Amino acid sequence: MERKLRNTDYVQQIADYIKKNLQKGYTIESLKWALINQGHSRTEIERAIKVAEEQLAAQAPKMKEK
């Protein structure tokens, strides 16, 4: 259980990095390669991208119908 919790924190840290840099104008693809080059695993990066996208979607304003 301890390992899973630590893993979740690690993925969230990567997700926060991704969200912050998306707001600065970087693309998902460029961030993915930067993280791979820093030694992060592709699996963890993919998980973090999914988490970041879900969190950003939840924050998006709702569209009002006409």
mmCIF file with all atom_site columns, N, CA and C in Angstrom:
data_model
loop_
_atom_site.group_PDB
_atom_site.id
_atom_site.type_symbol
_atom_site.label_atom_id
_atom_site.label_alt_id
_atom_site.label_comp_id
_atom_site.label_asym_id
_atom_site.label_entity_id
_atom_site.label_seq_id
_atom_site.pdbx_PDB_ins_code
_atom_site.Cartn_x
_atom_site.Cartn_y
_atom_site.Cartn_z
_atom_site.occupancy
_atom_site.B_iso_or_equiv
_atom_site.pdbx_formal_charge
_atom_site.auth_seq_id
_atom_site.auth_comp_id
_atom_site.auth_asym_id
_atom_site.auth_atom_id
_atom_site.pdbx_PDB_model_num
ATOM 1   N N  . MET A 1 1  ? 0.829   -1.197 0.000   1.00 0.00 ? 1  MET A N  1
ATOM 2   C CA . MET A 1 1  ? 0.000   0.000  0.000   1.00 0.00 ? 1  MET A CA 1
ATOM 3   C C  . MET A 1 1  ? 0.868   1.253  0.000   1.00 0.00 ? 1  MET A C  1
ATOM 4   N N  . GLU A 1 2  ? 1.915   1.239  0.782   1.00 0.00 ? 2  GLU A N  1
ATOM 5   C CA . GLU A 1 2  ? 2.844   2.380  0.853   1.00 0.00 ? 2  GLU A CA 1
ATOM 6   C C  . GLU A 1 2  ? 3.408   2.691  -0.534  1.00 0.00 ? 2  GLU A C  1
ATOM 7   N N  . ARG A 1 3  ? 3.770   1.670  -1.269  1.00 0.00 ? 3  ARG A N  1
ATOM 8   C CA . ARG A 1 3  ? 4.347   1.839  -2.611  1.00 0.00 ? 3  ARG A CA 1
ATOM 9   C C  . ARG A 1 3  ? 3.339   2.494  -3.553  1.00 0.00 ? 3  ARG A C  1
ATOM 10  N N  . LYS A 1 4  ? 2.094   2.045  -3.503  1.00 0.00 ? 4  LYS A N  1
ATOM 11  C CA . LYS A 1 4  ? 1.061   2.604  -4.375  1.00 0.00 ? 4  LYS A CA 1
ATOM 12  C C  . LYS A 1 4  ? 0.826   4.079  -4.068  1.00 0.00 ? 4  LYS A C  1
ATOM 13  N N  . LEU A 1 5  ? 0.797   4.434  -2.795  1.00 0.00 ? 5  LEU A N  1
ATOM 14  C CA . LEU A 1 5  ? 0.589   5.818  -2.404  1.00 0.00 ? 5  LEU A CA 1
ATOM 15  C C  . LEU A 1 5  ? 1.746   6.690  -2.905  1.00 0.00 ? 5  LEU A C  1
ATOM 16  N N  . ARG A 1 6  ? 2.955   6.216  -2.735  1.00 0.00 ? 6  ARG A N  1
ATOM 17  C CA . ARG A 1 6  ? 4.125   6.950  -3.194  1.00 0.00 ? 6  ARG A CA 1
ATOM 18  C C  . ARG A 1 6  ? 4.082   7.101  -4.714  1.00 0.00 ? 6  ARG A C  1
ATOM 19  N N  . ASN A 1 7  ? 3.663   6.055  -5.403  1.00 0.00 ? 7  ASN A N  1
ATOM 20  C CA . ASN A 1 7  ? 3.557   6.067  -6.852  1.00 0.00 ? 7  ASN A CA 1
ATOM 21  C C  . ASN A 1 7  ? 2.523   7.094  -7.303  1.00 0.00 ? 7  ASN A C  1
ATOM 22  N N  . THR A 1 8  ? 1.405   7.188  -6.584  1.00 0.00 ? 8  THR A N  1
ATOM 23  C CA . THR A 1 8  ? 0.366   8.155  -6.909  1.00 0.00 ? 8  THR A CA 1
ATOM 24  C C  . THR A 1 8  ? 0.894   9.584  -6.744  1.00 0.00 ? 8  THR A C  1
ATOM 25  N N  . ASP A 1 9  ? 1.637   9.835  -5.683  1.00 0.00 ? 9  ASP A N  1
ATOM 26  C CA . ASP A 1 9  ? 2.242   11.153 -5.470  1.00 0.00 ? 9  ASP A CA 1
ATOM 27  C C  . ASP A 1 9  ? 3.202   11.497 -6.604  1.00 0.00 ? 9  ASP A C  1
ATOM 28  N N  . TYR A 1 10 ? 3.993   10.526 -7.029  1.00 0.00 ? 10 TYR A N  1
ATOM 29  C CA . TYR A 1 10 ? 4.966   10.712 -8.105  1.00 0.00 ? 10 TYR A CA 1
ATOM 30  C C  . TYR A 1 10 ? 4.244   11.068 -9.405  1.00 0.00 ? 10 TYR A C  1
ATOM 31  N N  . VAL A 1 11 ? 3.188   10.332 -9.730  1.00 0.00 ? 11 VAL A N  1
ATOM 32  C CA . VAL A 1 11 ? 2.420   10.605 -10.948 1.00 0.00 ? 11 VAL A CA 1
ATOM 33  C C  . VAL A 1 11 ? 1.790   11.991 -10.862 1.00 0.00 ? 11 VAL A C  1
ATOM 34  N N  . GLN A 1 12 ? 1.284   12.372 -9.688  1.00 0.00 ? 12 GLN A N  1
ATOM 35  C CA . GLN A 1 12 ? 0.676   13.693 -9.523  1.00 0.00 ? 12 GLN A CA 1
ATOM 36  C C  . GLN A 1 12 ? 1.713   14.802 -9.693  1.00 0.00 ? 12 GLN A C  1
ATOM 37  N N  . GLN A 1 13 ? 2.931   14.575 -9.223  1.00 0.00 ? 13 GLN A N  1
ATOM 38  C CA . GLN A 1 13 ? 3.992   15.577 -9.402  1.00 0.00 ? 13 GLN A CA 1
ATOM 39  C C  . GLN A 1 13 ? 4.281   15.780 -10.893 1.00 0.00 ? 13 GLN A C  1
ATOM 40  N N  . ILE A 1 14 ? 4.331   14.696 -11.641 1.00 0.00 ? 14 ILE A N  1
ATOM 41  C CA . ILE A 1 14 ? 4.561   14.803 -13.087 1.00 0.00 ? 14 ILE A CA 1
ATOM 42  C C  . ILE A 1 14 ? 3.363   15.495 -13.745 1.00 0.00 ? 14 ILE A C  1
ATOM 43  N N  . ALA A 1 15 ? 2.152   15.143 -13.306 1.00 0.00 ? 15 ALA A N  1
ATOM 44  C CA . ALA A 1 15 ? 0.943   15.764 -13.854 1.00 0.00 ? 15 ALA A CA 1
ATOM 45  C C  . ALA A 1 15 ? 0.954   17.278 -13.598 1.00 0.00 ? 15 ALA A C  1
ATOM 46  N N  . ASP A 1 16 ? 1.370   17.690 -12.410 1.00 0.00 ? 16 ASP A N  1
ATOM 47  C CA . ASP A 1 16 ? 1.453   19.122 -12.090 1.00 0.00 ? 16 ASP A CA 1
ATOM 48  C C  . ASP A 1 16 ? 2.467   19.813 -12.994 1.00 0.00 ? 16 ASP A C  1
ATOM 49  N N  . TYR A 1 17 ? 3.594   19.172 -13.227 1.00 0.00 ? 17 TYR A N  1
ATOM 50  C CA . TYR A 1 17 ? 4.618   19.702 -14.132 1.00 0.00 ? 17 TYR A CA 1
ATOM 51  C C  . TYR A 1 17 ? 4.030   19.877 -15.536 1.00 0.00 ? 17 TYR A C  1
ATOM 52  N N  . ILE A 1 18 ? 3.300   18.867 -15.991 1.00 0.00 ? 18 ILE A N  1
ATOM 53  C CA . ILE A 1 18 ? 2.698   18.911 -17.329 1.00 0.00 ? 18 ILE A CA 1
ATOM 54  C C  . ILE A 1 18 ? 1.690   20.052 -17.420 1.00 0.00 ? 18 ILE A C  1
ATOM 55  N N  . LYS A 1 19 ? 0.805   20.160 -16.431 1.00 0.00 ? 19 LYS A N  1
ATOM 56  C CA . LYS A 1 19 ? -0.222  21.218 -16.450 1.00 0.00 ? 19 LYS A CA 1
ATOM 57  C C  . LYS A 1 19 ? 0.426   22.605 -16.459 1.00 0.00 ? 19 LYS A C  1
ATOM 58  N N  . LYS A 1 20 ? 1.427   22.789 -15.618 1.00 0.00 ? 20 LYS A N  1
ATOM 59  C CA . LYS A 1 20 ? 2.098   24.091 -15.519 1.00 0.00 ? 20 LYS A CA 1
ATOM 60  C C  . LYS A 1 20 ? 2.732   24.473 -16.863 1.00 0.00 ? 20 LYS A C  1
ATOM 61  N N  . ASN A 1 21 ? 3.370   23.503 -17.507 1.00 0.00 ? 21 ASN A N  1
ATOM 62  C CA . ASN A 1 21 ? 4.060   23.805 -18.754 1.00 0.00 ? 21 ASN A CA 1
ATOM 63  C C  . ASN A 1 21 ? 3.123   23.878 -19.954 1.00 0.00 ? 21 ASN A C  1
ATOM 64  N N  . LEU A 1 22 ? 1.983   23.192 -19.901 1.00 0.00 ? 22 LEU A N  1
ATOM 65  C CA . LEU A 1 22 ? 0.971   23.363 -20.950 1.00 0.00 ? 22 LEU A CA 1
ATOM 66  C C  . LEU A 1 22 ? 0.469   24.800 -20.937 1.00 0.00 ? 22 LEU A C  1
ATOM 67  N N  . GLN A 1 23 ? 0.296   25.351 -19.737 1.00 0.00 ? 23 GLN A N  1
ATOM 68  C CA . GLN A 1 23 ? -0.161  26.737 -19.612 1.00 0.00 ? 23 GLN A CA 1
ATOM 69  C C  . GLN A 1 23 ? 0.876   27.723 -20.139 1.00 0.00 ? 23 GLN A C  1
ATOM 70  N N  . LYS A 1 24 ? 2.134   27.310 -20.146 1.00 0.00 ? 24 LYS A N  1
ATOM 71  C CA . LYS A 1 24 ? 3.200   28.171 -20.686 1.00 0.00 ? 24 LYS A CA 1
ATOM 72  C C  . LYS A 1 24 ? 3.300   28.052 -22.203 1.00 0.00 ? 24 LYS A C  1
ATOM 73  N N  . GLY A 1 25 ? 2.533   27.097 -22.782 1.00 0.00 ? 25 GLY A N  1
ATOM 74  C CA . GLY A 1 25 ? 2.505   26.981 -24.233 1.00 0.00 ? 25 GLY A CA 1
ATOM 75  C C  . GLY A 1 25 ? 3.242   25.778 -24.817 1.00 0.00 ? 25 GLY A C  1
ATOM 76  N N  . TYR A 1 26 ? 3.803   24.931 -23.964 1.00 0.00 ? 26 TYR A N  1
ATOM 77  C CA . TYR A 1 26 ? 4.480   23.737 -24.462 1.00 0.00 ? 26 TYR A CA 1
ATOM 78  C C  . TYR A 1 26 ? 3.441   22.704 -24.893 1.00 0.00 ? 26 TYR A C  1
ATOM 79  N N  . THR A 1 27 ? 3.821   21.831 -25.811 1.00 0.00 ? 27 THR A N  1
ATOM 80  C CA . THR A 1 27 ? 2.916   20.773 -26.257 1.00 0.00 ? 27 THR A CA 1
ATOM 81  C C  . THR A 1 27 ? 3.113   19.527 -25.403 1.00 0.00 ? 27 THR A C  1
ATOM 82  N N  . ILE A 1 28 ? 2.092   18.676 -25.387 1.00 0.00 ? 28 ILE A N  1
ATOM 83  C CA . ILE A 1 28 ? 2.185   17.396 -24.664 1.00 0.00 ? 28 ILE A CA 1
ATOM 84  C C  . ILE A 1 28 ? 3.379   16.606 -25.191 1.00 0.00 ? 28 ILE A C  1
ATOM 85  N N  . GLU A 1 29 ? 3.536   16.584 -26.491 1.00 0.00 ? 29 GLU A N  1
ATOM 86  C CA . GLU A 1 29 ? 4.614   15.789 -27.098 1.00 0.00 ? 29 GLU A CA 1
ATOM 87  C C  . GLU A 1 29 ? 5.988   16.283 -26.644 1.00 0.00 ? 29 GLU A C  1
ATOM 88  N N  . SER A 1 30 ? 6.194   17.596 -26.621 1.00 0.00 ? 30 SER A N  1
ATOM 89  C CA . SER A 1 30 ? 7.500   18.124 -26.193 1.00 0.00 ? 30 SER A CA 1
ATOM 90  C C  . SER A 1 30 ? 7.750   17.843 -24.715 1.00 0.00 ? 30 SER A C  1
ATOM 91  N N  . LEU A 1 31 ? 6.697   17.934 -23.907 1.00 0.00 ? 31 LEU A N  1
ATOM 92  C CA . LEU A 1 31 ? 6.845   17.646 -22.486 1.00 0.00 ? 31 LEU A CA 1
ATOM 93  C C  . LEU A 1 31 ? 7.129   16.168 -22.257 1.00 0.00 ? 31 LEU A C  1
ATOM 94  N N  . LYS A 1 32 ? 6.463   15.320 -23.029 1.00 0.00 ? 32 LYS A N  1
ATOM 95  C CA . LYS A 1 32 ? 6.682   13.869 -22.909 1.00 0.00 ? 32 LYS A CA 1
ATOM 96  C C  . LYS A 1 32 ? 8.148   13.537 -23.175 1.00 0.00 ? 32 LYS A C  1
ATOM 97  N N  . TRP A 1 33 ? 8.707   14.106 -24.248 1.00 0.00 ? 33 TRP A N  1
ATOM 98  C CA . TRP A 1 33 ? 10.107  13.814 -24.575 1.00 0.00 ? 33 TRP A CA 1
ATOM 99  C C  . TRP A 1 33 ? 11.068  14.413 -23.559 1.00 0.00 ? 33 TRP A C  1
ATOM 100 N N  . ALA A 1 34 ? 10.736  15.582 -23.037 1.00 0.00 ? 34 ALA A N  1
ATOM 101 C CA . ALA A 1 34 ? 11.591  16.182 -22.004 1.00 0.00 ? 34 ALA A CA 1
ATOM 102 C C  . ALA A 1 34 ? 11.633  15.277 -20.780 1.00 0.00 ? 34 ALA A C  1
ATOM 103 N N  . LEU A 1 35 ? 10.469  14.744 -20.374 1.00 0.00 ? 35 LEU A N  1
ATOM 104 C CA . LEU A 1 35 ? 10.411  13.857 -19.203 1.00 0.00 ? 35 LEU A CA 1
ATOM 105 C C  . LEU A 1 35 ? 11.137  12.542 -19.461 1.00 0.00 ? 35 LEU A C  1
ATOM 106 N N  . ILE A 1 36 ? 10.985  11.994 -20.656 1.00 0.00 ? 36 ILE A N  1
ATOM 107 C CA . ILE A 1 36 ? 11.706  10.753 -21.012 1.00 0.00 ? 36 ILE A CA 1
ATOM 108 C C  . ILE A 1 36 ? 13.206  11.000 -20.936 1.00 0.00 ? 36 ILE A C  1
ATOM 109 N N  . ASN A 1 37 ? 13.650  12.127 -21.476 1.00 0.00 ? 37 ASN A N  1
ATOM 110 C CA . ASN A 1 37 ? 15.081  12.450 -21.465 1.00 0.00 ? 37 ASN A CA 1
ATOM 111 C C  . ASN A 1 37 ? 15.610  12.700 -20.058 1.00 0.00 ? 37 ASN A C  1
ATOM 112 N N  . GLN A 1 38 ? 14.717  13.064 -19.124 1.00 0.00 ? 38 GLN A N  1
ATOM 113 C CA . GLN A 1 38 ? 15.115  13.252 -17.728 1.00 0.00 ? 38 GLN A CA 1
ATOM 114 C C  . GLN A 1 38 ? 15.131  11.937 -16.955 1.00 0.00 ? 38 GLN A C  1
ATOM 115 N N  . GLY A 1 39 ? 14.710  10.842 -17.623 1.00 0.00 ? 39 GLY A N  1
ATOM 116 C CA . GLY A 1 39 ? 14.796  9.537  -16.986 1.00 0.00 ? 39 GLY A CA 1
ATOM 117 C C  . GLY A 1 39 ? 13.503  8.990  -16.418 1.00 0.00 ? 39 GLY A C  1
ATOM 118 N N  . HIS A 1 40 ? 12.388  9.680  -16.630 1.00 0.00 ? 40 HIS A N  1
ATOM 119 C CA . HIS A 1 40 ? 11.101  9.168  -16.152 1.00 0.00 ? 40 HIS A CA 1
ATOM 120 C C  . HIS A 1 40 ? 10.622  8.059  -17.091 1.00 0.00 ? 40 HIS A C  1
ATOM 121 N N  . SER A 1 41 ? 9.888   7.098  -16.557 1.00 0.00 ? 41 SER A N  1
ATOM 122 C CA . SER A 1 41 ? 9.430   5.980  -17.379 1.00 0.00 ? 41 SER A CA 1
ATOM 123 C C  . SER A 1 41 ? 8.242   6.404  -18.237 1.00 0.00 ? 41 SER A C  1
ATOM 124 N N  . ARG A 1 42 ? 8.144   5.816  -19.418 1.00 0.00 ? 42 ARG A N  1
ATOM 125 C CA . ARG A 1 42 ? 7.049   6.129  -20.337 1.00 0.00 ? 42 ARG A CA 1
ATOM 126 C C  . ARG A 1 42 ? 5.697   5.805  -19.712 1.00 0.00 ? 42 ARG A C  1
ATOM 127 N N  . THR A 1 43 ? 5.645   4.718  -18.956 1.00 0.00 ? 43 THR A N  1
ATOM 128 C CA . THR A 1 43 ? 4.393   4.312  -18.314 1.00 0.00 ? 43 THR A CA 1
ATOM 129 C C  . THR A 1 43 ? 3.919   5.384  -17.336 1.00 0.00 ? 43 THR A C  1
ATOM 130 N N  . GLU A 1 44 ? 4.824   5.854  -16.494 1.00 0.00 ? 44 GLU A N  1
ATOM 131 C CA . GLU A 1 44 ? 4.477   6.890  -15.517 1.00 0.00 ? 44 GLU A CA 1
ATOM 132 C C  . GLU A 1 44 ? 4.096   8.190  -16.221 1.00 0.00 ? 44 GLU A C  1
ATOM 133 N N  . ILE A 1 45 ? 4.781   8.525  -17.286 1.00 0.00 ? 45 ILE A N  1
ATOM 134 C CA . ILE A 1 45 ? 4.484   9.751  -18.035 1.00 0.00 ? 45 ILE A CA 1
ATOM 135 C C  . ILE A 1 45 ? 3.090   9.663  -18.647 1.00 0.00 ? 45 ILE A C  1
ATOM 136 N N  . GLU A 1 46 ? 2.766   8.519  -19.248 1.00 0.00 ? 46 GLU A N  1
ATOM 137 C CA . GLU A 1 46 ? 1.441   8.344  -19.849 1.00 0.00 ? 46 GLU A CA 1
ATOM 138 C C  . GLU A 1 46 ? 0.351   8.457  -18.794 1.00 0.00 ? 46 GLU A C  1
ATOM 139 N N  . ARG A 1 47 ? 0.581   7.858  -17.623 1.00 0.00 ? 47 ARG A N  1
ATOM 140 C CA . ARG A 1 47 ? -0.386  7.970  -16.521 1.00 0.00 ? 47 ARG A CA 1
ATOM 141 C C  . ARG A 1 47 ? -0.553  9.428  -16.103 1.00 0.00 ? 47 ARG A C  1
ATOM 142 N N  . ALA A 1 48 ? 0.563   10.136 -15.984 1.00 0.00 ? 48 ALA A N  1
ATOM 143 C CA . ALA A 1 48 ? 0.533   11.538 -15.559 1.00 0.00 ? 48 ALA A CA 1
ATOM 144 C C  . ALA A 1 48 ? -0.181  12.410 -16.591 1.00 0.00 ? 48 ALA A C  1
ATOM 145 N N  . ILE A 1 49 ? 0.016   12.134 -17.870 1.00 0.00 ? 49 ILE A N  1
ATOM 146 C CA . ILE A 1 49 ? -0.672  12.890 -18.924 1.00 0.00 ? 49 ILE A CA 1
ATOM 147 C C  . ILE A 1 49 ? -2.176  12.686 -18.798 1.00 0.00 ? 49 ILE A C  1
ATOM 148 N N  . LYS A 1 50 ? -2.585  11.456 -18.568 1.00 0.00 ? 50 LYS A N  1
ATOM 149 C CA . LYS A 1 50 ? -4.017  11.163 -18.410 1.00 0.00 ? 50 LYS A CA 1
ATOM 150 C C  . LYS A 1 50 ? -4.580  11.906 -17.198 1.00 0.00 ? 50 LYS A C  1
ATOM 151 N N  . VAL A 1 51 ? -3.857  11.878 -16.081 1.00 0.00 ? 51 VAL A N  1
ATOM 152 C CA . VAL A 1 51 ? -4.283  12.579 -14.869 1.00 0.00 ? 51 VAL A CA 1
ATOM 153 C C  . VAL A 1 51 ? -4.376  14.085 -15.138 1.00 0.00 ? 51 VAL A C  1
ATOM 154 N N  . ALA A 1 52 ? -3.358  14.650 -15.781 1.00 0.00 ? 52 ALA A N  1
ATOM 155 C CA . ALA A 1 52 ? -3.335  16.089 -16.065 1.00 0.00 ? 52 ALA A CA 1
ATOM 156 C C  . ALA A 1 52 ? -4.508  16.476 -16.962 1.00 0.00 ? 52 ALA A C  1
ATOM 157 N N  . GLU A 1 53 ? -4.769  15.679 -17.991 1.00 0.00 ? 53 GLU A N  1
ATOM 158 C CA . GLU A 1 53 ? -5.871  15.986 -18.905 1.00 0.00 ? 53 GLU A CA 1
ATOM 159 C C  . GLU A 1 53 ? -7.216  15.911 -18.183 1.00 0.00 ? 53 GLU A C  1
ATOM 160 N N  . GLU A 1 54 ? -7.389  14.918 -17.315 1.00 0.00 ? 54 GLU A N  1
ATOM 161 C CA . GLU A 1 54 ? -8.638  14.801 -16.551 1.00 0.00 ? 54 GLU A CA 1
ATOM 162 C C  . GLU A 1 54 ? -8.818  15.992 -15.616 1.00 0.00 ? 54 GLU A C  1
ATOM 163 N N  . GLN A 1 55 ? -7.734  16.404 -14.966 1.00 0.00 ? 55 GLN A N  1
ATOM 164 C CA . GLN A 1 55 ? -7.821  17.536 -14.036 1.00 0.00 ? 55 GLN A CA 1
ATOM 165 C C  . GLN A 1 55 ? -8.098  18.840 -14.788 1.00 0.00 ? 55 GLN A C  1
ATOM 166 N N  . LEU A 1 56 ? -7.470  19.027 -15.936 1.00 0.00 ? 56 LEU A N  1
ATOM 167 C CA . LEU A 1 56 ? -7.709  20.237 -16.722 1.00 0.00 ? 56 LEU A CA 1
ATOM 168 C C  . LEU A 1 56 ? -9.142  20.259 -17.254 1.00 0.00 ? 56 LEU A C  1
ATOM 169 N N  . ALA A 1 57 ? -9.656  19.108 -17.676 1.00 0.00 ? 57 ALA A N  1
ATOM 170 C CA . ALA A 1 57 ? -11.034 19.034 -18.176 1.00 0.00 ? 57 ALA A CA 1
ATOM 171 C C  . ALA A 1 57 ? -12.027 19.368 -17.069 1.00 0.00 ? 57 ALA A C  1
ATOM 172 N N  . ALA A 1 58 ? -11.733 18.930 -15.858 1.00 0.00 ? 58 ALA A N  1
ATOM 173 C CA . ALA A 1 58 ? -12.624 19.204 -14.732 1.00 0.00 ? 58 ALA A CA 1
ATOM 174 C C  . ALA A 1 58 ? -12.653 20.699 -14.394 1.00 0.00 ? 58 ALA A C  1
ATOM 175 N N  . GLN A 1 59 ? -11.565 21.389 -14.678 1.00 0.00 ? 59 GLN A N  1
ATOM 176 C CA . GLN A 1 59 ? -11.469 22.821 -14.381 1.00 0.00 ? 59 GLN A CA 1
ATOM 177 C C  . GLN A 1 59 ? -12.073 23.695 -15.491 1.00 0.00 ? 59 GLN A C  1
ATOM 178 N N  . ALA A 1 60 ? -12.265 23.121 -16.665 1.00 0.00 ? 60 ALA A N  1
ATOM 179 C CA . ALA A 1 60 ? -12.739 23.893 -17.806 1.00 0.00 ? 60 ALA A CA 1
ATOM 180 C C  . ALA A 1 60 ? -14.151 24.440 -17.531 1.00 0.00 ? 60 ALA A C  1
ATOM 181 N N  . PRO A 1 61 ? -14.398 25.666 -17.947 1.00 0.00 ? 61 PRO A N  1
ATOM 182 C CA . PRO A 1 61 ? -15.735 26.214 -17.731 1.00 0.00 ? 61 PRO A CA 1
ATOM 183 C C  . PRO A 1 61 ? -16.773 25.457 -18.562 1.00 0.00 ? 61 PRO A C  1
ATOM 184 N N  . LYS A 1 62 ? -17.964 25.335 -18.027 1.00 0.00 ? 62 LYS A N  1
ATOM 185 C CA . LYS A 1 62 ? -19.033 24.639 -18.739 1.00 0.00 ? 62 LYS A CA 1
ATOM 186 C C  . LYS A 1 62 ? -19.576 25.542 -19.826 1.00 0.00 ? 62 LYS A C  1
ATOM 187 N N  . MET A 1 63 ? -19.860 24.944 -20.984 1.00 0.00 ? 63 MET A N  1
ATOM 188 C CA . MET A 1 63 ? -20.407 25.705 -22.100 1.00 0.00 ? 63 MET A CA 1
ATOM 189 C C  . MET A 1 63 ? -21.900 25.871 -21.892 1.00 0.00 ? 63 MET A C  1
ATOM 190 N N  . LYS A 1 64 ? -22.371 27.068 -22.091 1.00 0.00 ? 64 LYS A N  1
ATOM 191 C CA . LYS A 1 64 ? -23.808 27.341 -21.944 1.00 0.00 ? 64 LYS A CA 1
ATOM 192 C C  . LYS A 1 64 ? -24.489 27.107 -23.275 1.00 0.00 ? 64 LYS A C  1
ATOM 193 N N  . GLU A 1 65 ? -25.640 26.459 -23.211 1.00 0.00 ? 65 GLU A N  1
ATOM 194 C CA . GLU A 1 65 ? -26.403 26.205 -24.440 1.00 0.00 ? 65 GLU A CA 1
ATOM 195 C C  . GLU A 1 65 ? -27.117 27.464 -24.876 1.00 0.00 ? 65 GLU A C  1
ATOM 196 N N  . LYS A 1 66 ? -27.314 27.569 -26.181 1.00 0.00 ? 66 LYS A N  1
ATOM 197 C CA . LYS A 1 66 ? -28.030 28.728 -26.731 1.00 0.00 ? 66 LYS A CA 1
ATOM 198 C C  . LYS A 1 66 ? -29.514 28.542 -26.593 1.00 0.00 ? 66 LYS A C  1
#
